[in-house]
Amino acid sequence: MRTCIVIGVVTVFSSLAFAAQLSAQQPPAVQPPARQPPARQENAAPADRYWESRWEFREIDVAKLSERLKSIGIDLGIPLEGNVTVQFDVGVPWTSLTDGAAYRFDGTLSSSRLVVDRFGFLDLRTTVSYRDGVATLSSLTGSTVESSETSNDPTKGEFTGSGSLELVPQGDVSAKLKVDDISLAPITKLVASLFPSYEPMLPKDGELSGVVQFRAPIHRIDDIASYDLEGTLQADALELGGLPPADLKVGKVVMRDGRLRADKIDLQTTPTSNPSAVRMIGQADLPLTGNGPFSFEVAADDLPIGQVSEWIAASEASEQEGLVQGKLDFRIQGTGELSDRAEQLQWNIAGSLASPSIEVAGVDLGSFEHDVRFTPTNFALTPRRQSSDLPARFKVHRVESEYQFTETAFELTSLTATLFGGQVSGQATVPRRDQEDLVVDLNFRDIRPELRLPVSDSIELKIASTLSGVIDWKVPLKQLTDPVAHRGSAELIASSIMLGDASIGDLTANVSANQGEFQFDLNGDLFGGTVQGNSTAQLVASDQWNDLPARLQASQLKFDGVSLDALVDLLARRKMGLTGKATGNVSVNFASPSGLGRVIPGTVIPDTTIPDTTIDLELSQLKYRAQPLSRKLRLAGRIENDVLRIQSLRGDYADGSVSLHGLVYLVDGDGRIHPRFDTRLVASRVDLKRGLWFIGETANSFAGRVSGKTTVTGHTESMRVRGNVDGRDLDIYGLPAGNAHSSIVATADFPSSKWSVDFPSVRSRVGGGQLEGGLLLSSGRSGGVDLTSHWKTRRMDIVRLTDQLGRSSSLASGEISGEISLRGKSIQSIDDLSGRFDFKLGDTRGAAVPGLLAASRFLGPISLANQSFDVGEAKGILGQGVVVLDEFWLGSDNALVQADGKVYLRSGRLDLNALIATGDYRDIAANFTQLAQEYALRSLLPTSAILSVSELLRDRTLVVAVMGSTQNPIVRLRPVETFREETARFLLREGQRLILTGITAGAVDGVDGGF
């Protein structure tokens, strides 16, 4: 505001000074001398004689002009930057050249860009008149907005007004200004440069409008208490930190006699998509000197106290984001007397406040409908209803305290509070002299706060406990940072501790300090077992608080029968169904050469390490959803030089056994806690289904036993397993894999819950033959498992394979060789598998094919049960739990079988069409051979060929439908007058073996008949 007032005055007189100097140096011939004034009368002061001229300067340096202003006795003392253009009618007093008050100037001044006291202005214009040492500015206009930022409104961002400056002799500056939507951004930038610590609290943007009348002594222009000011102000779209945009109106602001009075203050958030508007109204009367009476009234609705606290904390460079949450309504008024001496301060502040919910640092304070009173001797927060009538959502019932400010200390003589269902009482002394003691005596009993901790973006952990305790502590005020100066004791009793919905037990902790000796004790019943711990530390005079961990002596932590249920669920952030007990001892030697350091992941504390630690841990009765996993697993290890040496981790697991040994490097090269594993794992005869419990229901799709030797490496967030494994009686998604051997490469990324297990070289003996290939399992996007595999079979007995499936006949036999590929995404069952197969069939007995035994009844004396088929093929696809046979056929010297259709794997249901060809074909041999030679190699058979084959072979073939299941097939004879194209082509290709067999048999019969 001061800057706006003196803008024109400073620049005008810079120009005047320059003009005066030039005028004084010009010879009279430049312009005819002015007409001489009439002769002075006797006893009258002689009149000045003036030389008048007109001066015009364009784009002259205003900083140089302000320096020349001093030559005629006018020192403005305000820095200027920029160029100005002036047009003046100048009157230079011939007889008073050194008298600044005697000069006369009239004219105009303008500047396209001018910086006055670090504040920039654009398009500055004014009319100037200087008489008798007083500069009068009229028609003063200007702008603080770049032309590219202006709106269609020509007055937006401009100021207009008038003013005067009493320069010789120095007196007051006065002005009347009107501003229209001036941007607050440059003003904020200027204030921030003067007061950097307040920059976070200043408005980032907004527009200021108003009318102000102002007067102040020039020599006290920097003393706001000297101002006489009156006006109205309005600021639109204020942006204060993270607060919602708001509009501010001040009905009247007055500065007079060293006081500031503001009436009808109205702050309201700008309407947005958020339906809950915030409004604050009030008035204030304050002393500008910091001493004197004050009064204020303020009221607010839906004030977002979280955002307000962050805005306030920003000015203190503290990290308070998210510390306070909730909305508050309040009505407060106060009166009092401000003073530089604390004991002379007087105030009486009273009012009411209400909120549906307030949360501080994750602790739910509940609802508020309270009266508040604050004086120099007491503070009271009392409910507006009787305590007995308060609903359960009211956590804080009553807080009352009595205190006094003296010349030597702030003394809290009494504190009583009823909150969180319990009581808090105590007293304290905060000295004003550094050498005296800060004393705290606090008692709390049966308070039960609830703490909510966000453990991820979508998961929040609730912790609750009934707390009781005593704190009795003393320390000289100036030695707060010196541990050896602290004396006292503290006890905390936490009972009925809840983590989420799980009750984990009770805990008691004690700490005492005396002349640098600290004692810590811990006892409790947690997770169904007992926990005990203790430690001591002896500090020296030069130690600081960050030296305390390094001074701790050997500490012991013992736990017995601790239940793993809630602990595992807490670490996994979900219900796992894993149960068991943990018993053990942890001994920590803080006084060892290793010392202590990096106790928090991601932190770096130079030149310190993790203390030497001995670990003896036993896990017993491990179960997953009531299914036994292990009777006992025992861990013995030791930490030395930041390395955990797992000496032994062994025990039974999933009806087998496991053992693990190796190293865990706890600290990385950057000095952070970041464990890296380099271990060896040996497993023997582990039940696959039970051992893979951690992949959920998908484990039910795996059966068999696994043994192997692997290395386990990586970090806690990413692990890698490499080695070799052997499996026995393996079954994957209902498909038998027999006994197999393979190398294994497994990876797991725990933050993303992604994993993969690759068996790149599987060799298995199953069904009396060989199975080779590769199998890759990985985590699915929406649960389940992704699978990719490709297999080659060699002379696998299909009957022994189906025997493993429980679907064989004692008369059956047969071999398959070929390839099959299987894949699937997010597999939950065999229905999610897809693939393709291409097999060659050999040495197949009729009983191996479902339905052939039942079809024999249509063949009279001919039986297919013992029929041996020496060749055949099976091709098709697998998908959605269904095997689709694109081509299936078997051939022998006296029978052919061809089929297509579907087999449903889950139910074993059949939906097949089959053709069976058998009998004596000698009488049609010539005709059939001719058809075969003509059409066998064609890719597309004409209708005439299909009709010819049908007519020739109709009476020598059966077409049947095979339904039912693989265990109980149902065969029905189907009358067919015309074969399908696939059937006709098959008969032309493979039927010749029957023709040749018949001809050979006839020739033998003829020879026999001839003897």
Tab-separated table of C-alpha atoms in Angstrom, residues 377-381 399-403 412-416:
chain	number	residue	atom	x	y	z
A	377	THR	CA	-5.282	-18.912	35.287
A	378	ASN	CA	-7.458	-21.721	33.927
A	379	PHE	CA	-8.630	-23.627	30.883
A	380	ALA	CA	-11.856	-25.600	30.698
A	381	LEU	CA	-13.387	-27.746	27.964
A	399	VAL	CA	-10.634	-31.223	30.343
A	400	GLU	CA	-9.884	-28.687	33.110
A	401	SER	CA	-6.618	-27.135	34.226
A	402	GLU	CA	-5.369	-24.441	36.559
A	403	TYR	CA	-2.071	-22.651	36.052
A	412	LEU	CA	0.450	-26.089	35.779
A	413	THR	CA	-0.900	-26.655	39.262
A	414	SER	CA	-3.750	-28.957	38.309
A	415	LEU	CA	-4.804	-30.984	35.296
A	416	THR	CA	-7.884	-33.212	35.334
